[in-house]
Coordinates of C-alpha atoms in Angstrom, one line a residue:
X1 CA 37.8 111.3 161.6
X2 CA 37.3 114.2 160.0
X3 CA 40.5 115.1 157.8
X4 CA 42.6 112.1 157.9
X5 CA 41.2 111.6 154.6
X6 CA 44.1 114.2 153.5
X7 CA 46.9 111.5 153.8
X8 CA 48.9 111.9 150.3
X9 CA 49.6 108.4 148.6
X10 CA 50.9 107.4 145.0
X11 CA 48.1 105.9 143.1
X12 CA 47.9 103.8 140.4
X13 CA 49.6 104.2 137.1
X14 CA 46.2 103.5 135.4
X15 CA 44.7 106.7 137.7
X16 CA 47.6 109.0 137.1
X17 CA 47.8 108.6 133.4
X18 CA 44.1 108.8 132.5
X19 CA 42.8 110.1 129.2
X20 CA 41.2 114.0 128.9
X21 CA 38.1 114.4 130.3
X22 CA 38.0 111.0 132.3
X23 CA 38.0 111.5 135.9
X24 CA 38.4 109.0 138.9
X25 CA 37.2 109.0 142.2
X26 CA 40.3 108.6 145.0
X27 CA 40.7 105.3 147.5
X28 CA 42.8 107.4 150.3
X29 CA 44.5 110.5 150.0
X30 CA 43.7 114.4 149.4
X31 CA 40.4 115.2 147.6
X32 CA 42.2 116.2 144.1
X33 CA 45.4 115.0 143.4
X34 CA 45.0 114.6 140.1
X35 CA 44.8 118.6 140.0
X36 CA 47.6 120.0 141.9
X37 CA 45.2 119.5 145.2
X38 CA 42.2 121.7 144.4
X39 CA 38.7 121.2 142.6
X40 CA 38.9 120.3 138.7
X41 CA 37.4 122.9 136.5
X42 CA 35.6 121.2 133.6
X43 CA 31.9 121.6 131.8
X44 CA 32.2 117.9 130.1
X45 CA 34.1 114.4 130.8
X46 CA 33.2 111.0 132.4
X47 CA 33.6 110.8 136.0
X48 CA 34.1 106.7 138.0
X49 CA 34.9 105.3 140.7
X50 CA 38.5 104.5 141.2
X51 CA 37.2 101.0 139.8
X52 CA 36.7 102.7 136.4
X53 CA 34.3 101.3 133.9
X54 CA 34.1 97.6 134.4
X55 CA 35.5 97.7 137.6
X56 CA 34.1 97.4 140.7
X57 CA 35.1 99.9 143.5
X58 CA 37.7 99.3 146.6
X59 CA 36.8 98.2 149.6
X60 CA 37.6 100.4 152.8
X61 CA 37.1 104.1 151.4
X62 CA 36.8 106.5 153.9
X63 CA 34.6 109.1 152.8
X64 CA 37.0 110.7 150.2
X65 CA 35.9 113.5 148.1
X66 CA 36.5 114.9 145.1
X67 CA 35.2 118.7 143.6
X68 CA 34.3 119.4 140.5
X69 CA 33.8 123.3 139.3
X70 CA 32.2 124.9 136.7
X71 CA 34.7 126.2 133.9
X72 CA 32.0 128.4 131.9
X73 CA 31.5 132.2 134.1
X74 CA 28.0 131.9 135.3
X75 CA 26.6 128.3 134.7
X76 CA 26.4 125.1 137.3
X77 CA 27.6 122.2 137.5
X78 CA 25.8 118.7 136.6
X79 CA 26.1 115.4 136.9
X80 CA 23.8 112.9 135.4
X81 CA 24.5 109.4 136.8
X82 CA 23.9 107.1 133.9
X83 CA 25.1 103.8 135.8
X84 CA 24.9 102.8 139.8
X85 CA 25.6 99.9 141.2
X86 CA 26.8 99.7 145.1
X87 CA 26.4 97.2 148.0
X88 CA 23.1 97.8 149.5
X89 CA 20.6 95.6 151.4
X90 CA 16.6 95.6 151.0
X91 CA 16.2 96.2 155.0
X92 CA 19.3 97.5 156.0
X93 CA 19.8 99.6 153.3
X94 CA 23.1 101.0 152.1
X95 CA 27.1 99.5 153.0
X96 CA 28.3 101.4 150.5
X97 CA 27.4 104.7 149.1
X98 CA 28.1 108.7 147.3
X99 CA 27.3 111.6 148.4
X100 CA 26.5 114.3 146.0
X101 CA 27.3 118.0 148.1
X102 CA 25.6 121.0 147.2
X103 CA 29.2 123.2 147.3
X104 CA 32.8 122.9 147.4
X105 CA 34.0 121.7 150.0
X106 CA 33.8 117.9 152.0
X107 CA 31.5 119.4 154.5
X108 CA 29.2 121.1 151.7
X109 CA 25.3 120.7 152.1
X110 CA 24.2 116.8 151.1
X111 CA 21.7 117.0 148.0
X112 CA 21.1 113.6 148.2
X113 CA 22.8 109.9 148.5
X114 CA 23.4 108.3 145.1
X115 CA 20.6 105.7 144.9
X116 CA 19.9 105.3 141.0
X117 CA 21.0 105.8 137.9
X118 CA 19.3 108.0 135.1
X119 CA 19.5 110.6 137.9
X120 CA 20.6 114.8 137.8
X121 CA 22.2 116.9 140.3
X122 CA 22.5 119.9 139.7
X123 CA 24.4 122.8 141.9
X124 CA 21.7 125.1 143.0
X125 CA 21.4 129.4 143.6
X126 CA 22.5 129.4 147.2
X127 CA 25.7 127.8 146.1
X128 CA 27.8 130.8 145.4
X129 CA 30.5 128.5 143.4
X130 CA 28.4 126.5 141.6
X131 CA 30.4 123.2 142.4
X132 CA 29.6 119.8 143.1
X133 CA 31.5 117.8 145.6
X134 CA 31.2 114.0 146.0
X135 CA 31.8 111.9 149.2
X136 CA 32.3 108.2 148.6
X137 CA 32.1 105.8 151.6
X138 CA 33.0 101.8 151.1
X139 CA 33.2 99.3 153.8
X140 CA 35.3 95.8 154.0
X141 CA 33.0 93.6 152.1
X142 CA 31.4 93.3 149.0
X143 CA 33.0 95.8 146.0
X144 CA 30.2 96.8 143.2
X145 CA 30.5 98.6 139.4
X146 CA 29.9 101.7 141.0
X147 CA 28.9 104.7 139.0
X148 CA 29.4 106.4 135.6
X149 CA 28.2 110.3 135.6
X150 CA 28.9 112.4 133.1
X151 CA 29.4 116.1 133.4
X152 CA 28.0 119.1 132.0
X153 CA 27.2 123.1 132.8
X154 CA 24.0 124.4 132.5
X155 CA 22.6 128.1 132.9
X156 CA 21.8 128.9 136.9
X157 CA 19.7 131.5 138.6
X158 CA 21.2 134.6 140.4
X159 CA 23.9 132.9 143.0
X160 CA 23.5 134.0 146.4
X161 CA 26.4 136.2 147.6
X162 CA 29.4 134.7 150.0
X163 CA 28.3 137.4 152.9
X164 CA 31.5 137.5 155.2
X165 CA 33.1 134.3 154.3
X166 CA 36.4 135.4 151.7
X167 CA 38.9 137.5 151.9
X168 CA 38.1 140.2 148.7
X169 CA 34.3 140.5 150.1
X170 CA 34.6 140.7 153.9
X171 CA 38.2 140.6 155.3
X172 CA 37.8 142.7 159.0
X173 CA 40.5 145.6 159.8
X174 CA 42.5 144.6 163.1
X175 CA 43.3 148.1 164.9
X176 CA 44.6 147.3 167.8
X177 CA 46.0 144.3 170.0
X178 CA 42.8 143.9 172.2
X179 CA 41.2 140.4 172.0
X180 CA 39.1 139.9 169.1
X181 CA 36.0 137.8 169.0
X182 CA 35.0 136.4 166.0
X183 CA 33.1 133.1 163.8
X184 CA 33.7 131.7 160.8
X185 CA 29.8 131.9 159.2
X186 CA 30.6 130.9 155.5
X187 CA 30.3 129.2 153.1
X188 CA 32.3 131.3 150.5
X189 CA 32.9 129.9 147.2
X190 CA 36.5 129.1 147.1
X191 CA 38.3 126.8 149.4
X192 CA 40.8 127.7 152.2
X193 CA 43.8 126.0 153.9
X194 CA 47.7 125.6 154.2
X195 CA 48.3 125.4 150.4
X196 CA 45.5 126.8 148.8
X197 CA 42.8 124.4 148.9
X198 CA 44.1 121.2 150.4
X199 CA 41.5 121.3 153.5
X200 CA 38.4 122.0 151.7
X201 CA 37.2 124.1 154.2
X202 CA 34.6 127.1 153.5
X203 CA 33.7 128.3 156.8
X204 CA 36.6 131.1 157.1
X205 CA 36.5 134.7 158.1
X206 CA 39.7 136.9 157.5
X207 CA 41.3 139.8 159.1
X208 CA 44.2 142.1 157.5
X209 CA 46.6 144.2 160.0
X210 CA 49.4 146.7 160.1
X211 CA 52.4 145.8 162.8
X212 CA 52.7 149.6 164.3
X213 CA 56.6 148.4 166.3
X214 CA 58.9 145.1 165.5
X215 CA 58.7 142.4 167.9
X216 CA 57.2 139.0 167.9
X217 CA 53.9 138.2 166.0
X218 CA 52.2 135.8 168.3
X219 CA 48.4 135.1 169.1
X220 CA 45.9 132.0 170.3
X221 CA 42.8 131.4 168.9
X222 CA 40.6 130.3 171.3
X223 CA 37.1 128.7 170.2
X224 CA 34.2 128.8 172.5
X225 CA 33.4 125.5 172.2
X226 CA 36.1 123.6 173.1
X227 CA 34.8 121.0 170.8
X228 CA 35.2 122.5 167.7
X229 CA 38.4 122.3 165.4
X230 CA 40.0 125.8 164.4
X231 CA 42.5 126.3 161.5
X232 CA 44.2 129.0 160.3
X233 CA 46.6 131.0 157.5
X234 CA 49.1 134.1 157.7
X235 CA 50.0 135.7 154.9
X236 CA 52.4 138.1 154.4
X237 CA 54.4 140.8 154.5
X238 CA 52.8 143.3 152.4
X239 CA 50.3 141.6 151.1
X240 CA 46.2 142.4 150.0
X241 CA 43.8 139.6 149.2
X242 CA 44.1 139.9 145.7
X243 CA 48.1 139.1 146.4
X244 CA 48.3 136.4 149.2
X245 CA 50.9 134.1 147.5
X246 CA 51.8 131.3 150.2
X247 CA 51.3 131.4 153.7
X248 CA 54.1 132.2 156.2
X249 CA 52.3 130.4 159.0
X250 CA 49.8 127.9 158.8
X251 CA 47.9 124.8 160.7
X252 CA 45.0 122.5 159.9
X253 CA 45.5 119.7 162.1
X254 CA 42.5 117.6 163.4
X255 CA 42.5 119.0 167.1
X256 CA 40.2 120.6 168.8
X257 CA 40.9 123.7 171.3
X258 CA 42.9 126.3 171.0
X259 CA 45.7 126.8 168.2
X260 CA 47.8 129.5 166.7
X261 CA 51.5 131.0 166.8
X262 CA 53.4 129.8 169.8
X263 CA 52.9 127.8 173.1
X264 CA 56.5 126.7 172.7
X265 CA 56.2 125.5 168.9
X266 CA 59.2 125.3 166.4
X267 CA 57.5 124.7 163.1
X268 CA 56.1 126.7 160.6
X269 CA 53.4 125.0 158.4
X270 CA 51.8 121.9 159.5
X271 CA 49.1 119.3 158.0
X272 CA 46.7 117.0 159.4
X273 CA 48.6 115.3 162.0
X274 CA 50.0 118.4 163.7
X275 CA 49.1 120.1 167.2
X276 CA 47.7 122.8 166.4
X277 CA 50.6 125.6 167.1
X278 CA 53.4 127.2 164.9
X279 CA 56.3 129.4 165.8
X280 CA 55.6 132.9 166.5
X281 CA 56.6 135.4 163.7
X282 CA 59.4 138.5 164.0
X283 CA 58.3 141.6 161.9
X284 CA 58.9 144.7 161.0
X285 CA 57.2 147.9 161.8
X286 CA 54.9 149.3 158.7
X287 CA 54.5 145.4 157.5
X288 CA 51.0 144.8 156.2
X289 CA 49.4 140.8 157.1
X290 CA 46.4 139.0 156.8
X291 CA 45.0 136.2 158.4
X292 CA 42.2 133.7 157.4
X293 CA 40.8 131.1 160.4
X294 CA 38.5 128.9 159.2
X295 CA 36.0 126.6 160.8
X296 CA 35.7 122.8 159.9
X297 CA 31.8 123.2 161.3
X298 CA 29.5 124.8 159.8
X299 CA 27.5 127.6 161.9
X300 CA 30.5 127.5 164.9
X301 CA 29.9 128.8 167.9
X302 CA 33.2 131.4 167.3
X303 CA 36.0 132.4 168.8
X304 CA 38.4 134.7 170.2
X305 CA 41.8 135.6 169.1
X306 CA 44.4 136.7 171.9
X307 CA 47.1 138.6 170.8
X308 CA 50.4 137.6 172.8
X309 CA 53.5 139.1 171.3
X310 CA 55.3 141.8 171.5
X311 CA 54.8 143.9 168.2
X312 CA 51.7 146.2 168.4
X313 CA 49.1 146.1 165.6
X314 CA 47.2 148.9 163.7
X315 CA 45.4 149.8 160.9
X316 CA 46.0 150.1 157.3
X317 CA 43.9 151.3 154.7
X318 CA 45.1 148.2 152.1
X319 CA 41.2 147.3 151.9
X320 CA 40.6 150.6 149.8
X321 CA 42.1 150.1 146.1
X322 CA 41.9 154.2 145.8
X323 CA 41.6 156.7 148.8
X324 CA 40.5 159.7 147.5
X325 CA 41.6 163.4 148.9
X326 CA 39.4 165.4 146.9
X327 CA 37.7 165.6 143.7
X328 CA 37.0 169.4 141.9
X329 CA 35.5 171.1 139.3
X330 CA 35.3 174.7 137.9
X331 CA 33.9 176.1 134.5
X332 CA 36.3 177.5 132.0
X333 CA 35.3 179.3 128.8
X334 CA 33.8 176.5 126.9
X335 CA 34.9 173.7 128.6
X336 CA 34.5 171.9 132.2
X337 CA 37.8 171.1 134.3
X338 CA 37.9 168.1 136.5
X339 CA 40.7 167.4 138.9
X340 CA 41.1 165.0 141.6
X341 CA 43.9 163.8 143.9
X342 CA 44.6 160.3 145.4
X343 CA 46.2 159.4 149.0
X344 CA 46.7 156.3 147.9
X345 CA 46.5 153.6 145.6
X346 CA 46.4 149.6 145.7
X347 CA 46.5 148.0 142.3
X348 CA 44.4 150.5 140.5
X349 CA 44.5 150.7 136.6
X350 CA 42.5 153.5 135.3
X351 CA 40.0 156.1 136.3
X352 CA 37.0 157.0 134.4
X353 CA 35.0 160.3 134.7
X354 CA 31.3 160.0 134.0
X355 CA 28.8 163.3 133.3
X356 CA 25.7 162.8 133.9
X357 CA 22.4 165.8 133.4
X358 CA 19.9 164.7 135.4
X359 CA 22.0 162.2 138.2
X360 CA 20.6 159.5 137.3
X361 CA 21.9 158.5 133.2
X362 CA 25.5 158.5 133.1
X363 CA 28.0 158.5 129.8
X364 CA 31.7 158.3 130.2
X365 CA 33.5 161.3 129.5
X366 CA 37.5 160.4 129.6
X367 CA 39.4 157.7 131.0
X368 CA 42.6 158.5 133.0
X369 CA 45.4 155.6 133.1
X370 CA 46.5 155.9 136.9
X371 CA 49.9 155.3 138.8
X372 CA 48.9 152.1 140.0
X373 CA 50.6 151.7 143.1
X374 CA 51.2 154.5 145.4
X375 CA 51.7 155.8 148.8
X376 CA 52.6 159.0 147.9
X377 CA 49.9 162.1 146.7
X378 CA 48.7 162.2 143.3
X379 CA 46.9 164.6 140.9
X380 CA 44.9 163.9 137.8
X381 CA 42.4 166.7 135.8
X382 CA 40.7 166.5 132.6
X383 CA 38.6 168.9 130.2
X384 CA 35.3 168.2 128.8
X385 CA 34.2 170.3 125.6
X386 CA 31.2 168.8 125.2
X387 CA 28.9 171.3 127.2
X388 CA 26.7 173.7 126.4
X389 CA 26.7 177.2 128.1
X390 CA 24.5 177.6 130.6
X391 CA 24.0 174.1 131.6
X392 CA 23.6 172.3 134.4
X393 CA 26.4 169.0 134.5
X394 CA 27.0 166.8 137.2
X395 CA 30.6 164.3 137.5
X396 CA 31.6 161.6 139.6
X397 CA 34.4 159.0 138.8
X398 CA 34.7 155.2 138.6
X399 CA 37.9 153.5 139.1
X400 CA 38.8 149.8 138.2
X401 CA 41.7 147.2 139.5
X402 CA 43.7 145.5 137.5
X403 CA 41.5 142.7 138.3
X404 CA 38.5 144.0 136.4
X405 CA 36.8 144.9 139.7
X406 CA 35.1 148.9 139.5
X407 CA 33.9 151.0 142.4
X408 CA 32.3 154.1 142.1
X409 CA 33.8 157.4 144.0
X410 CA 30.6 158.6 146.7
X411 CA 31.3 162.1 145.9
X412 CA 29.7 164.2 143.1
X413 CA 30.3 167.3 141.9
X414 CA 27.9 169.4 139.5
X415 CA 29.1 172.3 137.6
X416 CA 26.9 175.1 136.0
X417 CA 29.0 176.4 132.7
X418 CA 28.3 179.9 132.6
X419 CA 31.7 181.4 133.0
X420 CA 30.8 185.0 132.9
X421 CA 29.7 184.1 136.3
X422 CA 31.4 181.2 138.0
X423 CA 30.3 178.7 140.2
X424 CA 31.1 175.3 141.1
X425 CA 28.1 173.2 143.4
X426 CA 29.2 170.0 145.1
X427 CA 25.7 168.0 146.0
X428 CA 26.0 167.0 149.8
X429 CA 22.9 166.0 152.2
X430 CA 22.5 167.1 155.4
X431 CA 25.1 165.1 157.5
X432 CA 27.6 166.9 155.4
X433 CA 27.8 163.4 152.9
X434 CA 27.9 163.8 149.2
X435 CA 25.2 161.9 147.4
X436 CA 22.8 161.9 144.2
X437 CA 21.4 164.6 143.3
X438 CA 18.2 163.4 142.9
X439 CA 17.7 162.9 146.5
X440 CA 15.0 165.1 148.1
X441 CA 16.7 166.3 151.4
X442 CA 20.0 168.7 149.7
X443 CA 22.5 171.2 151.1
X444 CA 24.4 172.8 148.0
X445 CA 27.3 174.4 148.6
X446 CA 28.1 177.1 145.6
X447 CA 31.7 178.6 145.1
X448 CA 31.7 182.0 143.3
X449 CA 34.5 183.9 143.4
X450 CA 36.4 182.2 146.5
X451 CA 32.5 182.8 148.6
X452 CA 30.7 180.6 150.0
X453 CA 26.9 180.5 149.8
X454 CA 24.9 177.3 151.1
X455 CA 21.2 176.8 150.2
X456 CA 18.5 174.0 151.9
X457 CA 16.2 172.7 149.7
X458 CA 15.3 170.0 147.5

């Protein structure tokens, strides 16, 4: 079945207390216990089967799988298999075998079926995580050695990107409490379920929401294909995907059907052997959520989420880390002055202001340490004195989280310093958008002297 696998046992003392760097495939029980429940991080060590070396494997292994993730930025995983030994028959073929997954998760692509030894697999460029996950299978016969792989990370090409499958790359605003139809395409490169990565499971879309009145949070999920197993994740209140912490509401049982908060439920959280339904939520108006429903199938046939309490939903900008009211600029006698103010802001460390001359080569001008977190408006200017008189400068402004990530602000403003006779140009095309200046369909918009003049051209 297909997560009964996630049954958590004691193991052995010889398991639990094994040296650095030596790793042991599982009998029964969740993928990774050895590591808190999610995929080990490592670029070296000595990977067996629970038999270790000179052992033979168990008997009766039910496809348990273990993960193993690159721990260098920008390499892949390998494993070369320098031993292999399993039950296997010259016209039947395999009793016993590993499967090496292209991914990280039990229901990863299969690269291939152990079948040798002196043998590499290596985590390839559509695997966004650069992982390996491995499936073994034993039945309730003969026990073998096994296998000995060691591990190791080596340079990969350009990984393909996790389209609409995590949270910080393609969570979907919720406006409104009309039905919602959805899928869970995936894979994404980190691992979704009840307590972080305890399921596995890639194929996940998420959704973030506003509750507009208090009431009840309730909804059902219902898949088209009746066959297919739906779980899910709330998160919140107040929350962003950089800043889930634990889920307030959560199921990955093995059922099929519908699932979600209510149809009479009383528990919160369940695992495995649960039905399916949680106890609906009471919130508060102005609380911010986000939900994750993932897919234990890959390319599901989707879904549609019902919403059935009482509290209204609606939208919330906590997707943008910096909302932008305007951004300004005037010439002053032998200087440039830049000002721009902020809506809001969502974890936001520092602005920097760029100048560019032709649009296209940009140097950075100032940086500008920001509130951080704010609902309220805020106002930031800065002076460059590196201009020449009479020349042409154009600005635009990059701002980065506190997790490193940096996204650049769409508008750009140019300003000519010549401040006998001022004027301030802001580059917009012809649907009234601001964009680079090198584009060959332009409306500029000059400021001189509280006027207005707008000239067509390129």
């Amino acid at each position: 079945m297909k997560k009964l696998v996630c049954i958590i046992i004691v193991f052995s003392m010889t398991q639990l207390y094994s040296h650095s760097q030596t790793y042991y495939h599982s009998t029964t029980g969740v993928q990774n216990t050895y590591s808190g429940g999610c995929p080990v991080s490592t670029c070296s060590g000595t990977y067996y089967d629970d038999g270790g070396p000179g052992g033979n494997y168990s008997n009766s292994i039910n496809n348990v799988y273990r993960t193993f993730c690159p721990s260098t930025s920008g390499t892949c995983l390998r494993a070369n298999f320098s031993s292999w030994d399993f039950e296997y028959h010259w016209f039947w073929g395999a009793y016993d075998y590993l499967r090496i997954l292209n991914g990280p998760a039990q229901n990863s692509t299969q690269i291939s079926l152990l079948q040798s030894a002196g043998t590499n697999y290596t985590a390839t460029a559509n695997n966004s995580s650069g992982c390996l996950t491995f499936r073994m299978y034993s039945d309730g016969s003969t026990r073998r050695p096994g296998w000995t792989a060691n591990f190791s990370c080596v340079p990969c090409a350009a990984r393909q990107p996790d389209g609409l499958a995590d949270c910080l790359t393609g969570a979907v605003q919720v406006c409104s409490n009309n039905p919602l139809s959805g899928s869970s395409p995936g894979p994404g490169s980190t691992t979704e379920g009840c307590s972080g990565c305890v399921t596995g499971e890639t194929f996940s879309s998420w959704y973030y929401f506003e509750t507009a009145t208090s009431g009840s949070l309730a909804f059902t999920i219902d898949p088209v294909n009746n066959s297919e197993d739906l779980d899910f994740a709330l998160y919140g209140p107040n929350v962003d995907c950089s800043t889930l912490g634990t889920p307030v509401r959560c199921s990955y049982a093995a059922t099929t059907g519908n699932t979600g908060l209510g149809n009479g439920a009383g528990d919160t959280s369940e695992d495995v052997y649960g039905n399916g339904w949680v106890q609906p939520l009471n919130v508060s108006a102005g609380q911010v959520y986000v939900l994750m429903v993932n897919n234990w199938t890959a390319g599901g046939g989707g879904y549609q989420i019902n919403w059935t309490g009482t509290a209204s939903l609606d939208c919330t900008p906590i997707s943008l880390p910096v909302e932008f009211s305007s951004f300004y600029g005037k010439d002053m006698p032998g200087y440039n002055e830049l000002s721009w103010t902020t809506a809001s802001e969502n974890n936001n460390d520092y602005f920097r202001v760029e100048r560019s001359r032709d649009g296209s080569f940009w140097i950075p001008v100032a940086t500008v340490m920001s509130k951080g977190n704010s609902s309220s408006q805020q106002k930031y200017k800065i002076e460059d004195r590196e201009v020449e008189k009479g020349s042409l400068y154009y600005y635009r402004i990059k701002q980065t989280d506190f997790d490193g990530t940096t996204e650049t602000h769409d508008e750009i403003v140019a300003i000519m310093n010549d401040h006998e006779k001022p004027h301030v140009i802001k580059v917009i095309n012809l649907l009234g958008q601001e964009i680079n200046p090198n584009s060959t369909e332009l409306r500029i918009e000059i400021y001189s002297d509280g006027s207005r003049v707008k000239k067509v051209g390129p």
